[in-house]
PDB file of C-alpha atoms in Angstrom:
ATOM      1  CA  MET A 130     157.574 122.854 318.263  1.00 48.00           C
ATOM      2  CA  PRO A 131     156.704 125.357 315.510  1.00 52.00           C
ATOM      3  CA  LYS A 132     153.190 125.298 314.050  1.00 50.00           C
ATOM      4  CA  LYS A 133     152.711 124.303 310.459  1.00 49.00           C
ATOM      5  CA  ARG A 134     152.192 127.322 308.252  1.00 49.00           C
ATOM      6  CA  GLY A 135     149.203 125.761 306.484  1.00 47.00           C
ATOM      7  CA  LEU A 136     147.215 125.552 309.721  1.00 49.00           C
ATOM      8  CA  ILE A 137     147.528 129.248 310.595  1.00 53.00           C
ATOM      9  CA  HIS A 138     144.648 131.493 309.461  1.00 50.00           C
ATOM     10  CA  THR A 139     145.705 135.077 308.873  1.00 55.00           C
ATOM     11  CA  LYS A 140     143.410 138.081 309.212  1.00 56.00           C
ATOM     12  CA  SER A 141     143.391 138.610 305.440  1.00 58.00           C
ATOM     13  CA  GLU A 142     142.285 134.998 304.899  1.00 54.00           C
ATOM     14  CA  ASP A 143     139.445 135.407 307.396  1.00 55.00           C
ATOM     15  CA  GLN A 144     138.306 138.551 305.582  1.00 54.00           C
ATOM     16  CA  ARG A 145     138.400 136.734 302.266  1.00 53.00           C
ATOM     17  CA  PHE A 146     136.309 133.854 303.630  1.00 45.00           C
ATOM     18  CA  ASN A 147     133.823 136.327 305.131  1.00 51.00           C
ATOM     19  CA  TRP A 148     133.503 138.065 301.763  1.00 44.00           C
ATOM     20  CA  ILE A 149     132.817 134.735 300.020  1.00 47.00           C
ATOM     21  CA  ASP A 150     130.179 133.815 302.622  1.00 49.00           C
ATOM     22  CA  THR A 151     128.506 137.198 302.199  1.00 48.00           C
ATOM     23  CA  ALA A 152     128.526 136.924 298.401  1.00 44.00           C
ATOM     24  CA  VAL A 153     126.973 133.448 298.495  1.00 44.00           C
ATOM     25  CA  ALA A 154     124.320 134.643 300.953  1.00 47.00           C
ATOM     26  CA  ASP A 155     123.490 137.634 298.726  1.00 49.00           C
ATOM     27  CA  VAL A 156     123.052 135.407 295.672  1.00 52.00           C
ATOM     28  CA  GLY A 157     120.806 133.053 297.626  1.00 62.00           C
ATOM     29  CA  SER A 158     118.714 135.953 298.914  1.00 68.00           C
ATOM     30  CA  THR A 159     118.323 137.362 295.404  1.00 72.00           C
ATOM     31  CA  ARG A 160     117.247 134.006 293.964  1.00 73.00           C
ATOM     32  CA  ARG A 161     114.721 133.483 296.783  1.00 81.00           C
ATOM     33  CA  ALA A 162     113.255 136.947 296.219  1.00 80.00           C
ATOM     34  CA  ARG A 163     112.720 136.127 292.540  1.00 84.00           C
ATOM     35  CA  LEU A 164     110.700 133.069 293.537  1.00 80.00           C
ATOM     36  CA  ALA A 165     108.644 134.804 296.207  1.00 82.00           C
ATOM     37  CA  VAL A 166     106.097 136.333 293.806  1.00 88.00           C
ATOM     38  CA  LYS A 167     103.567 134.938 291.352  1.00 91.00           C
ATOM     39  CA  TYR A 168     104.896 133.902 287.939  1.00 93.00           C
ATOM     40  CA  ASP A 169     104.630 136.834 285.529  1.00 93.00           C
ATOM     41  CA  GLY A 170     106.902 135.777 282.707  1.00 92.00           C
ATOM     42  CA  VAL A 171     110.083 137.012 284.422  1.00 93.00           C
ATOM     43  CA  LEU A 172     109.760 136.774 288.193  1.00 92.00           C
ATOM     44  CA  GLY A 173     108.172 134.023 290.251  1.00 91.00           C
ATOM     45  CA  PRO A 174     108.454 130.235 290.038  1.00 90.00           C
ATOM     46  CA  PRO A 175     107.352 128.555 286.798  1.00 89.00           C
ATOM     47  CA  PRO A 176     103.930 126.873 287.093  1.00 90.00           C
ATOM     48  CA  PRO A 177     103.887 123.211 288.203  1.00 89.00           C
ATOM     49  CA  TRP A 178     102.470 121.984 284.893  1.00 87.00           C
ATOM     50  CA  PHE A 179     105.662 123.043 283.092  1.00 86.00           C
ATOM     51  CA  THR A 180     107.917 120.028 282.535  1.00 83.00           C
ATOM     52  CA  THR A 181     111.165 119.757 284.506  1.00 84.00           C
ATOM     53  CA  ASP A 182     113.242 120.571 281.424  1.00 82.00           C
ATOM     54  CA  THR A 183     111.063 123.589 280.706  1.00 85.00           C
ATOM     55  CA  GLN A 184     111.268 124.866 284.286  1.00 87.00           C
ATOM     56  CA  ASN A 185     115.050 124.522 284.207  1.00 89.00           C
ATOM     57  CA  ALA A 186     115.219 126.323 280.851  1.00 89.00           C
ATOM     58  CA  PHE A 187     113.142 129.193 282.242  1.00 91.00           C
ATOM     59  CA  LEU A 188     115.191 129.555 285.445  1.00 91.00           C
ATOM     60  CA  THR A 189     118.500 129.407 283.579  1.00 92.00           C
ATOM     61  CA  ALA A 190     117.418 132.005 281.009  1.00 93.00           C
ATOM     62  CA  ARG A 191     115.796 134.279 283.615  1.00 92.00           C
ATOM     63  CA  ASN A 192     118.757 134.259 285.978  1.00 92.00           C
ATOM     64  CA  ARG A 193     121.334 134.831 283.256  1.00 93.00           C
ATOM     65  CA  LEU A 194     119.426 137.773 281.774  1.00 95.00           C
ATOM     66  CA  LEU A 195     118.893 139.401 285.175  1.00 93.00           C
ATOM     67  CA  ASP A 196     122.456 138.748 286.350  1.00 92.00           C
ATOM     68  CA  LYS A 197     124.581 139.106 283.220  1.00 92.00           C
ATOM     69  CA  GLY A 198     122.411 140.293 280.326  1.00 92.00           C
ATOM     70  CA  GLY A 199     122.821 143.449 278.278  1.00 91.00           C
ATOM     71  CA  PHE A 200     125.767 144.976 276.469  1.00 90.00           C
ATOM     72  CA  ASP A 201     127.378 145.954 279.759  1.00 91.00           C
ATOM     73  CA  GLY A 202     126.943 142.461 281.228  1.00 91.00           C
ATOM     74  CA  LYS A 203     125.375 143.885 284.387  1.00 91.00           C
ATOM     75  CA  GLY A 204     121.933 142.379 283.771  1.00 93.00           C
ATOM     76  CA  TYR A 205     118.519 143.694 282.778  1.00 93.00           C
ATOM     77  CA  THR A 206     115.922 144.979 285.193  1.00 94.00           C
ATOM     78  CA  PRO A 207     112.653 142.989 285.329  1.00 93.00           C
ATOM     79  CA  GLU A 208     110.890 145.986 283.766  1.00 95.00           C
ATOM     80  CA  ALA A 209     113.265 145.945 280.796  1.00 93.00           C
ATOM     81  CA  LEU A 210     112.648 142.221 280.296  1.00 94.00           C
ATOM     82  CA  TYR A 211     108.865 142.704 280.405  1.00 94.00           C
ATOM     83  CA  ARG A 212     109.180 145.191 277.537  1.00 92.00           C
ATOM     84  CA  LEU A 213     111.488 142.944 275.515  1.00 92.00           C
ATOM     85  CA  ILE A 214     109.241 139.894 276.005  1.00 91.00           C
ATOM     86  CA  ALA A 215     106.176 141.864 274.889  1.00 91.00           C
ATOM     87  CA  ARG A 216     108.098 143.011 271.831  1.00 89.00           C
ATOM     88  CA  VAL A 217     109.181 139.470 270.941  1.00 87.00           C
ATOM     89  CA  ILE A 218     105.588 138.216 271.130  1.00 87.00           C
ATOM     90  CA  GLU A 219     104.271 141.169 269.108  1.00 86.00           C
ATOM     91  CA  GLU A 220     106.934 140.755 266.419  1.00 82.00           C
ATOM     92  CA  ASP A 221     106.152 137.038 266.181  1.00 79.00           C
ATOM     93  CA  LYS A 222     102.475 137.862 265.625  1.00 82.00           C
ATOM     94  CA  ILE A 223     103.394 140.279 262.871  1.00 79.00           C
ATOM     95  CA  ALA A 224     105.683 137.687 261.284  1.00 75.00           C
ATOM     96  CA  ILE A 225     102.829 135.160 261.202  1.00 75.00           C
ATOM     97  CA  ALA A 226     100.373 137.706 259.774  1.00 76.00           C
ATOM     98  CA  HIS A 227     102.842 138.844 257.078  1.00 72.00           C
ATOM     99  CA  PRO A 228     105.047 135.815 256.276  1.00 68.00           C
ATOM    100  CA  ARG A 229     106.456 137.326 253.069  1.00 67.00           C
ATOM    101  CA  GLN A 230     107.237 140.725 254.514  1.00 62.00           C
ATOM    102  CA  ALA A 231     110.760 141.513 255.713  1.00 57.00           C
ATOM    103  CA  LEU A 232     110.572 142.767 259.288  1.00 59.00           C
ATOM    104  CA  ASN A 233     112.965 144.978 261.169  1.00 58.00           C
ATOM    105  CA  ARG A 234     113.036 143.156 264.493  1.00 61.00           C
ATOM    106  CA  GLY A 235     113.764 145.635 267.256  1.00 62.00           C
ATOM    107  CA  THR A 236     114.288 142.876 269.821  1.00 60.00           C
ATOM    108  CA  PHE A 237     117.373 141.769 267.954  1.00 63.00           C
ATOM    109  CA  LEU A 238     119.078 145.024 268.969  1.00 76.00           C
ATOM    110  CA  VAL A 239     120.399 143.109 271.973  1.00 83.00           C
ATOM    111  CA  PRO A 240     123.587 141.055 272.409  1.00 85.00           C
ATOM    112  CA  PRO A 241     123.416 137.799 270.416  1.00 84.00           C
ATOM    113  CA  LYS A 242     123.878 135.796 273.622  1.00 84.00           C
ATOM    114  CA  ASP A 243     120.648 137.290 274.987  1.00 90.00           C
ATOM    115  CA  ARG A 244     118.416 136.460 272.024  1.00 88.00           C
ATOM    116  CA  GLU A 245     117.911 132.762 272.721  1.00 89.00           C
ATOM    117  CA  ASP A 246     117.077 133.411 276.371  1.00 92.00           C
ATOM    118  CA  LEU A 247     114.598 136.145 275.428  1.00 93.00           C
ATOM    119  CA  GLN A 248     112.912 133.757 272.992  1.00 90.00           C
ATOM    120  CA  THR A 249     112.695 131.175 275.785  1.00 91.00           C
ATOM    121  CA  LEU A 250     111.030 133.585 278.232  1.00 93.00           C
ATOM    122  CA  ALA A 251     108.685 134.954 275.574  1.00 91.00           C
ATOM    123  CA  GLY A 252     107.708 131.516 274.286  1.00 89.00           C
ATOM    124  CA  LEU A 253     106.942 130.196 277.759  1.00 92.00           C
ATOM    125  CA  TRP A 254     104.961 133.275 278.747  1.00 92.00           C
ATOM    126  CA  ASN A 255     102.950 132.945 275.556  1.00 88.00           C
ATOM    127  CA  LEU A 256     102.255 129.268 276.335  1.00 87.00           C
ATOM    128  CA  PHE A 257     101.330 130.052 279.937  1.00 90.00           C
ATOM    129  CA  GLN A 258      98.694 132.526 278.767  1.00 88.00           C
ATOM    130  CA  GLN A 259      97.081 129.757 276.711  1.00 87.00           C
ATOM    131  CA  GLY A 260      96.425 127.810 279.916  1.00 87.00           C
ATOM    132  CA  GLU A 261      97.395 124.343 281.125  1.00 85.00           C
ATOM    133  CA  LEU A 262      94.946 122.438 278.912  1.00 84.00           C
ATOM    134  CA  LYS A 263      96.278 123.864 275.635  1.00 82.00           C
ATOM    135  CA  GLY A 264      99.811 124.562 276.780  1.00 78.00           C
ATOM    136  CA  THR A 265     100.750 121.145 278.162  1.00 79.00           C
ATOM    137  CA  PRO A 266     100.582 119.192 274.849  1.00 76.00           C
ATOM    138  CA  LEU A 267     102.760 121.866 273.248  1.00 73.00           C
ATOM    139  CA  LEU A 268     105.302 121.621 276.043  1.00 71.00           C
ATOM    140  CA  LEU A 269     105.433 117.837 275.873  1.00 70.00           C
ATOM    141  CA  GLY A 270     105.681 117.875 272.103  1.00 62.00           C
ATOM    142  CA  ALA A 271     108.214 120.662 271.705  1.00 54.00           C
ATOM    143  CA  PHE A 272     110.145 121.729 274.794  1.00 46.00           C
ATOM    144  CA  LEU A 273     111.338 118.241 275.713  1.00 45.00           C
ATOM    145  CA  GLN A 274     113.322 118.423 272.484  1.00 44.00           C
ATOM    146  CA  GLY A 275     115.220 121.478 273.748  1.00 47.00           C
ATOM    147  CA  ARG A 276     114.824 125.199 273.950  1.00 42.00           C
ATOM    148  CA  VAL A 277     113.969 127.326 270.943  1.00 40.00           C
ATOM    149  CA  GLU A 278     116.962 127.789 268.639  1.00 42.00           C
ATOM    150  CA  GLN A 279     118.584 131.213 268.450  1.00 37.00           C
ATOM    151  CA  GLY A 280     116.710 133.711 266.293  1.00 40.00           C
ATOM    152  CA  GLN A 281     113.936 131.235 265.403  1.00 45.00           C
ATOM    153  CA  ASN A 282     110.378 132.452 265.172  1.00 49.00           C
ATOM    154  CA  TYR A 283     108.865 130.593 268.112  1.00 52.00           C
ATOM    155  CA  SER A 284     105.202 131.229 267.381  1.00 51.00           C
ATOM    156  CA  ALA A 285     105.535 130.196 263.744  1.00 52.00           C
ATOM    157  CA  GLN A 286     107.320 127.021 264.817  1.00 53.00           C
ATOM    158  CA  GLN A 287     104.534 126.108 267.235  1.00 48.00           C
ATOM    159  CA  ALA A 288     101.864 126.741 264.611  1.00 49.00           C
ATOM    160  CA  HIS A 289     103.712 124.453 262.199  1.00 48.00           C
ATOM    161  CA  LYS A 290     104.046 121.674 264.784  1.00 47.00           C
ATOM    162  CA  ALA A 291     100.407 122.007 265.801  1.00 45.00           C
ATOM    163  CA  ARG A 292      99.404 120.829 262.328  1.00 44.00           C
ATOM    164  CA  LYS A 293     101.359 117.580 262.836  1.00 43.00           C
ATOM    165  CA  PRO A 294     100.280 114.597 264.950  1.00 40.00           C
ATOM    166  CA  ARG A 295     101.248 115.003 268.585  1.00 40.00           C
ATOM    167  CA  GLY A 296     104.082 112.976 270.038  1.00 38.00           C
ATOM    168  CA  ARG A 297     102.959 109.716 271.563  1.00 45.00           C
ATOM    169  CA  VAL A 298     104.356 107.646 274.380  1.00 57.00           C
ATOM    170  CA  GLY A 299     106.968 105.380 272.864  1.00 49.00           C
ATOM    171  CA  ASP A 300     108.058 107.525 269.919  1.00 49.00           C
ATOM    172  CA  GLY A 301     110.941 109.051 271.846  1.00 47.00           C
ATOM    173  CA  ARG A 302     109.311 112.397 272.569  1.00 57.00           C
ATOM    174  CA  ILE A 303     107.080 111.651 275.545  1.00 66.00           C
ATOM    175  CA  ARG A 304     107.895 109.299 278.394  1.00 80.00           C
ATOM    176  CA  MET A 305     105.386 107.762 280.751  1.00 84.00           C
ATOM    177  CA  ASN A 306     107.406 109.097 283.686  1.00 86.00           C
ATOM    178  CA  ASP A 307     106.964 112.651 282.366  1.00 85.00           C
ATOM    179  CA  LEU A 308     103.192 112.235 282.246  1.00 88.00           C
ATOM    180  CA  VAL A 309     103.063 110.826 285.773  1.00 90.00           C
ATOM    181  CA  LYS A 310     105.387 113.600 286.961  1.00 88.00           C
ATOM    182  CA  ARG A 311     102.989 116.191 285.578  1.00 86.00           C
ATOM    183  CA  ILE A 312      99.991 114.957 287.576  1.00 88.00           C
ATOM    184  CA  VAL A 313     102.077 114.490 290.744  1.00 88.00           C
ATOM    185  CA  ARG A 314     103.198 118.108 290.552  1.00 86.00           C
ATOM    186  CA  SER A 315      99.720 119.387 289.746  1.00 83.00           C
ATOM    187  CA  HIS A 316      98.177 117.540 292.709  1.00 83.00           C
ATOM    188  CA  PRO A 317     100.963 117.195 295.300  1.00 84.00           C
ATOM    189  CA  ASP A 318      98.579 116.485 298.194  1.00 85.00           C
ATOM    190  CA  ASP A 319      96.555 113.761 296.457  1.00 87.00           C
ATOM    191  CA  SER A 320      96.971 110.109 297.338  1.00 91.00           C
ATOM    192  CA  THR A 321      98.221 107.647 294.720  1.00 92.00           C
ATOM    193  CA  LYS A 322      94.678 106.308 294.382  1.00 91.00           C
ATOM    194  CA  GLU A 323      93.320 109.806 293.685  1.00 90.00           C
ATOM    195  CA  LEU A 324      96.089 110.480 291.149  1.00 92.00           C
ATOM    196  CA  TRP A 325      95.349 107.176 289.395  1.00 94.00           C
ATOM    197  CA  ALA A 326      91.691 108.164 288.986  1.00 91.00           C
ATOM    198  CA  LYS A 327      92.738 111.472 287.370  1.00 90.00           C
ATOM    199  CA  PHE A 328      95.517 110.057 285.197  1.00 90.00           C
ATOM    200  CA  PRO A 329      93.300 109.324 282.154  1.00 89.00           C
ATOM    201  CA  ASN A 330      92.727 113.083 281.859  1.00 86.00           C
ATOM    202  CA  VAL A 331      96.471 113.599 281.361  1.00 85.00           C
ATOM    203  CA  LEU A 332      96.582 110.912 278.682  1.00 86.00           C
ATOM    204  CA  ARG A 333      93.497 112.384 277.048  1.00 84.00           C
ATOM    205  CA  ASP A 334      95.078 115.874 276.947  1.00 79.00           C
ATOM    206  CA  CYS A 335      98.007 114.348 275.057  1.00 79.00           C
ATOM    207  CA  GLN A 336      95.648 112.658 272.574  1.00 80.00           C
ATOM    208  CA  LEU A 337      96.606 109.153 273.705  1.00 84.00           C
ATOM    209  CA  ASP A 338      92.973 107.950 273.674  1.00 85.00           C
ATOM    210  CA  PRO A 339      92.917 106.315 277.153  1.00 88.00           C
ATOM    211  CA  GLU A 340      90.420 103.582 277.989  1.00 90.00           C
ATOM    212  CA  TRP A 341      89.789 101.582 281.165  1.00 91.00           C
ATOM    213  CA  ILE A 342      90.366  97.843 280.663  1.00 91.00           C
ATOM    214  CA  LYS A 343      89.318  96.310 283.990  1.00 88.00           C
ATOM    215  CA  ASP A 344      91.724  97.864 286.503  1.00 91.00           C
ATOM    216  CA  LYS A 345      94.289  98.989 283.897  1.00 93.00           C
ATOM    217  CA  ILE A 346      94.440 101.984 281.568  1.00 92.00           C
ATOM    218  CA  GLU A 347      95.047 101.329 277.878  1.00 91.00           C
ATOM    219  CA  TYR A 348      96.554 104.062 275.688  1.00 88.00           C
ATOM    220  CA  ASN A 349      98.161 104.638 272.278  1.00 85.00           C
ATOM    221  CA  PHE A 350     101.753 103.417 272.004  1.00 81.00           C
ATOM    222  CA  ARG A 351     103.432 103.985 268.635  1.00 75.00           C
ATOM    223  CA  ASP A 352     101.228 102.043 266.214  1.00 76.00           C
ATOM    224  CA  LYS A 353      99.574  99.872 268.838  1.00 84.00           C
ATOM    225  CA  ARG A 354      97.888  99.961 272.234  1.00 87.00           C
ATOM    226  CA  LYS A 355      99.620  99.486 275.554  1.00 89.00           C
ATOM    227  CA  ARG A 356      98.423  99.253 279.165  1.00 92.00           C
ATOM    228  CA  ILE A 357      99.662 100.631 282.458  1.00 93.00           C
ATOM    229  CA  SER A 358      98.691  98.895 285.687  1.00 93.00           C
ATOM    230  CA  PRO A 359      97.955 100.620 289.004  1.00 93.00           C
ATOM    231  CA  GLY A 360     100.994  98.833 290.447  1.00 93.00           C
ATOM    232  CA  ARG A 361     103.389 100.328 287.905  1.00 93.00           C
ATOM    233  CA  PHE A 362     101.769 103.747 288.308  1.00 93.00           C
ATOM    234  CA  LYS A 363     102.205 103.514 292.087  1.00 92.00           C
ATOM    235  CA  ASN A 364     105.892 102.624 291.696  1.00 92.00           C
ATOM    236  CA  ILE A 365     106.533 105.625 289.430  1.00 91.00           C
ATOM    237  CA  VAL A 366     104.719 107.984 291.826  1.00 91.00           C
ATOM    238  CA  SER A 367     106.661 106.622 294.810  1.00 90.00           C
ATOM    239  CA  ALA A 368     110.005 107.033 293.016  1.00 88.00           C
ATOM    240  CA  LEU A 369     109.157 110.614 292.021  1.00 87.00           C
ATOM    241  CA  ARG A 370     108.164 111.562 295.555  1.00 83.00           C
ATOM    242  CA  VAL A 371     111.304 109.997 297.010  1.00 81.00           C
ATOM    243  CA  ASN A 372     113.457 112.004 294.575  1.00 76.00           C
ATOM    244  CA  ASN A 373     111.575 115.218 295.359  1.00 68.00           C
ATOM    245  CA  SER A 374     112.057 114.743 299.090  1.00 62.00           C
ATOM    246  CA  ARG A 375     115.853 114.564 298.819  1.00 60.00           C
TER     247      ARG A 375
END
């Protein structure tokens, strides 16, 4: 009885499958190598106090620029990105110092598709250098709303937002789960009880004015006060750790 044609693997098909396997392995090796060093604005994993959305924005921008950036679409070298990021930050400083002066931005001599990603890397590196204490409220108040828009002056935008009241839990910009996620990632080896004891510091950093009310923590919620119990906190932590273990 003749064999079905669809079940026969030819030599050319085997070679094609081998090439695909090799290509996938090469991509995986490259991505792992980029995460094997300390975060420096281009290479390395983003710090744990960056929000999930911010970490994803960084990784997406970094990988696209390294893999497909530039006019030739062959990607930038890390060294080239370091120079471009430094230039973005320097030009933003000049723009803030001379708001009425027209500037010839050298960093815009790149493909339009690269500009937004460069602004993302530069903005995050600038925030990282400010440290977790100052950088976290800015991340929670700005980056959860999306990445910086194309061609926008990131530093000027942050300075403008810093003059406004910070986002509060319940106004649609900060979620309680995001705040709990931050402390879980910052202290992955701590028990739930230890995290609960440190949680008021997170609320305090976000200007939510936390206060212990018996065994609960009270904090600002829109135009009133709200409380979180240790039981609810424990449930959120457990759900986050279950998701991270998958």
